[in-house]
Amino acid sequence: MAKVTYADLKADWRFTHHGRKYLAEADAEPLGNGLVVIRALDWATSKSRIIRTAANGTPGNVSAR
């Protein structure tokens, strides 16, 4: 998979953010000002989280499910 940014994340994609594993529950949504919001499931705790981060940032270990 080519280099992916947070803005590219789609539903059901797995990724890491600050060392934690997540499963995206929905596509990344732009907030403006270069930010995106991602609703994701924390792999370790099975809790849903809202992640706000820079759109051009690079998540780790991205894989499509």
mmCIF file of C-alpha atoms in Angstrom:
data_model
loop_
_atom_site.group_PDB
_atom_site.id
_atom_site.type_symbol
_atom_site.label_atom_id
_atom_site.label_comp_id
_atom_site.label_asym_id
_atom_site.label_seq_id
_atom_site.Cartn_x
_atom_site.Cartn_y
_atom_site.Cartn_z
ATOM 1 C CA MET A 1 0.000 0.000 0.000
ATOM 2 C CA ALA A 2 1.327 3.445 -0.894
ATOM 3 C CA LYS A 3 2.055 6.035 1.786
ATOM 4 C CA VAL A 4 -1.261 6.847 3.454
ATOM 5 C CA THR A 5 -2.161 9.962 5.439
ATOM 6 C CA TYR A 6 -4.819 10.245 8.146
ATOM 7 C CA ALA A 7 -7.093 11.999 5.619
ATOM 8 C CA ASP A 8 -7.005 8.845 3.434
ATOM 9 C CA LEU A 9 -8.264 6.434 6.121
ATOM 10 C CA LYS A 10 -11.423 4.530 5.242
ATOM 11 C CA ALA A 11 -13.853 2.460 7.303
ATOM 12 C CA ASP A 12 -12.536 -0.987 8.318
ATOM 13 C CA TRP A 13 -8.879 -0.045 7.817
ATOM 14 C CA ARG A 14 -6.466 -0.982 10.591
ATOM 15 C CA PHE A 15 -3.796 1.511 11.682
ATOM 16 C CA THR A 16 -1.643 2.567 14.620
ATOM 17 C CA HIS A 17 -1.690 6.003 16.263
ATOM 18 C CA HIS A 18 0.831 6.849 19.005
ATOM 19 C CA GLY A 19 1.690 3.175 19.382
ATOM 20 C CA ARG A 20 -1.892 1.937 19.853
ATOM 21 C CA LYS A 21 -3.741 -0.264 17.333
ATOM 22 C CA TYR A 22 -7.087 0.927 15.955
ATOM 23 C CA LEU A 23 -9.781 -0.132 13.518
ATOM 24 C CA ALA A 24 -11.422 2.785 11.698
ATOM 25 C CA GLU A 25 -15.218 2.664 12.154
ATOM 26 C CA ALA A 26 -15.891 5.327 9.514
ATOM 27 C CA ASP A 27 -14.024 7.276 6.846
ATOM 28 C CA ALA A 28 -11.868 10.172 8.074
ATOM 29 C CA GLU A 29 -13.821 13.454 8.040
ATOM 30 C CA PRO A 30 -12.103 16.801 7.390
ATOM 31 C CA LEU A 31 -12.544 19.445 10.092
ATOM 32 C CA GLY A 32 -10.816 22.245 8.217
ATOM 33 C CA ASN A 33 -7.596 23.986 9.263
ATOM 34 C CA GLY A 34 -5.667 20.887 8.144
ATOM 35 C CA LEU A 35 -7.286 18.581 10.705
ATOM 36 C CA VAL A 36 -9.356 15.409 10.395
ATOM 37 C CA VAL A 37 -11.509 13.461 12.833
ATOM 38 C CA ILE A 38 -11.502 9.667 12.827
ATOM 39 C CA ARG A 39 -13.919 7.469 14.748
ATOM 40 C CA ALA A 40 -11.968 4.326 15.595
ATOM 41 C CA LEU A 41 -12.136 1.234 17.766
ATOM 42 C CA ASP A 42 -9.209 0.790 20.157
ATOM 43 C CA TRP A 43 -7.966 -2.746 19.529
ATOM 44 C CA ALA A 44 -6.840 -3.367 23.141
ATOM 45 C CA THR A 45 -9.856 -2.010 25.032
ATOM 46 C CA SER A 46 -12.643 -2.504 22.424
ATOM 47 C CA LYS A 47 -13.777 1.070 23.107
ATOM 48 C CA SER A 48 -14.679 3.581 20.438
ATOM 49 C CA ARG A 49 -12.562 6.746 20.329
ATOM 50 C CA ILE A 50 -12.596 9.998 18.434
ATOM 51 C CA ILE A 51 -9.143 10.899 17.145
ATOM 52 C CA ARG A 52 -8.464 14.480 16.016
ATOM 53 C CA THR A 53 -5.165 14.820 14.201
ATOM 54 C CA ALA A 54 -3.329 16.522 11.330
ATOM 55 C CA ALA A 55 -4.726 15.459 7.956
ATOM 56 C CA ASN A 56 -1.258 15.116 6.429
ATOM 57 C CA GLY A 57 0.126 13.047 9.319
ATOM 58 C CA THR A 58 1.129 9.456 8.613
ATOM 59 C CA PRO A 59 -0.435 6.625 10.623
ATOM 60 C CA GLY A 60 1.632 3.497 11.160
ATOM 61 C CA ASN A 61 1.022 -0.046 9.898
ATOM 62 C CA VAL A 62 -2.002 0.748 7.732
ATOM 63 C CA SER A 63 -3.793 -2.222 6.209
ATOM 64 C CA ALA A 64 -7.156 -2.572 4.513
ATOM 65 C CA ARG A 65 -9.363 -5.275 5.953
#
